[in-house]
CSV table of C-alpha atoms in Angstrom, one decimal:
chain,number,residue,atom,x,y,z
A,1,VAL,CA,30.2,53.1,4.7
A,2,ILE,CA,27.3,54.2,6.8
A,3,GLY,CA,24.2,54.9,4.8
A,4,LYS,CA,25.5,53.1,1.7
A,5,PRO,CA,24.5,49.5,1.0
A,6,ALA,CA,27.3,47.0,1.6
A,7,ALA,CA,27.2,44.3,-1.1
A,8,PHE,CA,27.2,40.6,-0.3
A,9,TRP,CA,27.2,37.5,-2.5
A,10,THR,CA,28.1,33.8,-2.5
A,11,ASP,CA,29.5,31.5,-5.2
A,12,ALA,CA,27.3,28.5,-3.9
A,13,ASP,CA,26.1,26.6,-6.9
A,14,THR,CA,24.8,23.1,-7.8
A,15,SER,CA,27.4,20.5,-7.1
A,16,TYR,CA,27.7,16.9,-8.2
A,17,ILE,CA,29.4,14.2,-6.1
A,18,ASP,CA,30.3,10.9,-7.9
A,19,MET,CA,31.0,7.7,-5.9
A,20,THR,CA,30.8,4.0,-6.1
A,21,LEU,CA,28.5,2.2,-3.7
A,22,LEU,CA,28.4,-1.6,-3.7
A,23,THR,CA,29.6,-1.6,-7.4
A,24,TYR,CA,26.9,0.9,-8.5
A,25,ALA,CA,27.9,4.3,-9.8
A,26,VAL,CA,26.0,6.9,-7.7
A,27,THR,CA,25.8,10.6,-8.4
A,28,VAL,CA,24.5,12.9,-5.7
A,29,LYS,CA,23.4,16.4,-6.8
A,30,VAL,CA,23.1,19.2,-4.2
A,31,THR,CA,21.3,22.4,-5.1
A,32,PRO,CA,21.3,25.6,-3.1
A,33,GLU,CA,17.7,26.6,-2.3
A,34,LYS,CA,18.0,29.6,-0.1
A,35,PHE,CA,20.5,31.7,1.9
A,36,TYR,CA,20.2,33.2,5.3
A,37,TRP,CA,22.4,36.3,5.7
A,38,ASP,CA,23.5,37.4,9.1
A,39,PHE,CA,24.8,41.0,8.8
A,40,GLY,CA,25.6,41.3,12.5
A,41,ALA,CA,23.9,43.2,15.3
A,42,ALA,CA,20.8,41.0,15.0
A,43,THR,CA,20.1,42.0,11.4
A,44,GLY,CA,19.8,39.6,8.4
A,45,GLY,CA,17.5,38.2,5.9
A,46,THR,CA,16.8,35.2,3.6
A,47,THR,CA,17.2,35.2,-0.2
A,48,THR,CA,16.8,32.7,-2.9
A,49,LYS,CA,19.5,34.4,-5.1
A,50,THR,CA,23.3,34.2,-4.7
A,51,GLY,CA,23.8,37.8,-5.4
A,52,SER,CA,26.8,39.1,-7.4
A,53,LYS,CA,29.6,41.6,-7.1
A,54,PRO,CA,28.0,44.9,-8.3
A,55,ARG,CA,29.6,47.0,-10.9
A,56,PRO,CA,30.7,50.5,-9.7
A,57,GLY,CA,27.6,52.7,-9.3
A,58,ASP,CA,25.1,49.8,-9.3
A,59,GLU,CA,23.0,48.9,-6.4
A,60,PRO,CA,23.8,45.4,-4.9
A,61,GLN,CA,21.4,42.5,-5.4
A,62,ILE,CA,22.0,41.6,-1.7
A,63,GLY,CA,22.9,44.6,0.4
A,64,HIS,CA,22.7,46.0,3.9
A,65,ASP,CA,22.8,49.6,5.1
A,66,TYR,CA,24.8,49.9,8.3
A,67,GLN,CA,23.9,52.8,10.6
A,68,LYS,CA,26.7,52.6,13.1
A,69,THR,CA,30.5,52.5,12.7
A,70,GLY,CA,32.6,49.6,14.0
A,71,ALA,CA,33.7,46.1,13.4
A,72,LYS,CA,30.9,43.7,12.3
A,73,THR,CA,30.9,39.9,11.8
A,74,VAL,CA,29.0,38.6,8.8
A,75,ASP,CA,28.1,35.1,7.9
A,76,MET,CA,25.7,33.2,5.7
A,77,THR,CA,24.0,29.8,5.9
A,78,ALA,CA,23.0,28.0,2.7
A,79,THR,CA,20.2,25.5,2.6
A,80,PHE,CA,20.7,22.7,0.0
A,81,SER,CA,18.3,20.1,-1.3
A,82,GLY,CA,19.6,16.8,-2.7
A,83,GLU,CA,18.9,14.2,-5.3
A,84,PHE,CA,20.7,11.0,-6.3
A,85,SER,CA,21.0,8.9,-9.4
A,86,VAL,CA,22.1,5.3,-9.6
A,87,ASP,CA,23.9,4.1,-12.8
A,88,GLY,CA,22.6,7.0,-14.8
A,89,GLY,CA,19.0,6.4,-13.8
A,90,PRO,CA,16.4,9.0,-12.9
A,91,TRP,CA,17.0,11.6,-10.3
A,92,LEU,CA,15.4,10.7,-7.0
A,93,PRO,CA,14.9,13.1,-4.1
A,94,ILE,CA,16.8,12.9,-0.8
A,95,ASP,CA,14.5,13.7,2.1
A,96,GLY,CA,15.4,16.8,4.1
A,97,PHE,CA,17.8,19.7,3.7
A,98,ALA,CA,21.4,20.3,4.5
A,99,HIS,CA,22.3,23.6,6.2
A,100,VAL,CA,25.9,24.7,5.5
A,101,ALA,CA,27.3,27.7,7.3
A,102,SER,CA,29.9,29.9,5.6
A,103,ASN,CA,33.1,31.1,7.3
A,104,GLU,CA,32.5,34.3,9.2
A,105,ILE,CA,34.0,37.4,7.7
A,106,SER,CA,34.9,40.6,9.6
A,107,ILE,CA,34.2,44.0,8.1
A,108,ASP,CA,34.8,47.5,9.4
A,109,VAL,CA,32.0,50.0,8.9
A,110,TYR,CA,33.1,53.5,8.8
A,111,ARG,CA,31.8,57.0,8.2
A,112,TYR,CA,32.8,58.7,5.0
A,113,HIS,CA,32.7,62.4,4.4
A,114,ARG,CA,34.6,65.1,2.5
A,115,TYR,CA,34.9,68.8,2.8
A,116,LEU,CA,35.4,71.2,-0.1
A,117,VAL,CA,38.2,73.4,1.2
A,118,ASP,CA,40.9,75.4,-0.5
A,119,GLU,CA,43.7,74.0,1.7
A,120,ASP,CA,45.0,70.5,2.4
A,121,CYS,CA,46.0,69.0,5.8
A,122,TYR,CA,49.7,69.5,5.0
A,123,MET,CA,49.2,73.3,4.5
A,124,ASN,CA,46.7,73.6,7.4
A,125,PRO,CA,47.0,70.7,9.9
A,126,GLN,CA,44.1,72.2,12.0
A,127,GLY,CA,41.7,72.2,8.9
A,128,PRO,CA,38.5,70.3,8.7
A,129,ASP,CA,39.0,66.5,9.3
A,130,CYS,CA,42.8,66.9,9.5
A,131,ASN,CA,43.3,65.6,13.1
């Protein structure tokens, strides 16, 4: 809705990948470090939090106020750091970062308004916001 913050969040979390490499047990740990949010129309921002679904009436942790109606495409790219451990040994850093793009989602931004009137559109089809 125009003028109200749309809420965004991700369930990206630390993940562990177990494998065997040349008879050694290797565990790779990937940790999300930051998130770049693209809200469409050249707007976005970077956060270090995943955000969460807000409860009714609460402000979103990660939100965007759209000012125009219409279809928007939203996506997010998460940046992960990595570490590995061999046979339960100490965690060792992996150089660099992995940037993983989310699937795009499409949203419709619309205008919401209401009128206080003593008739409904069935009784008066020409009333405010009835056509």
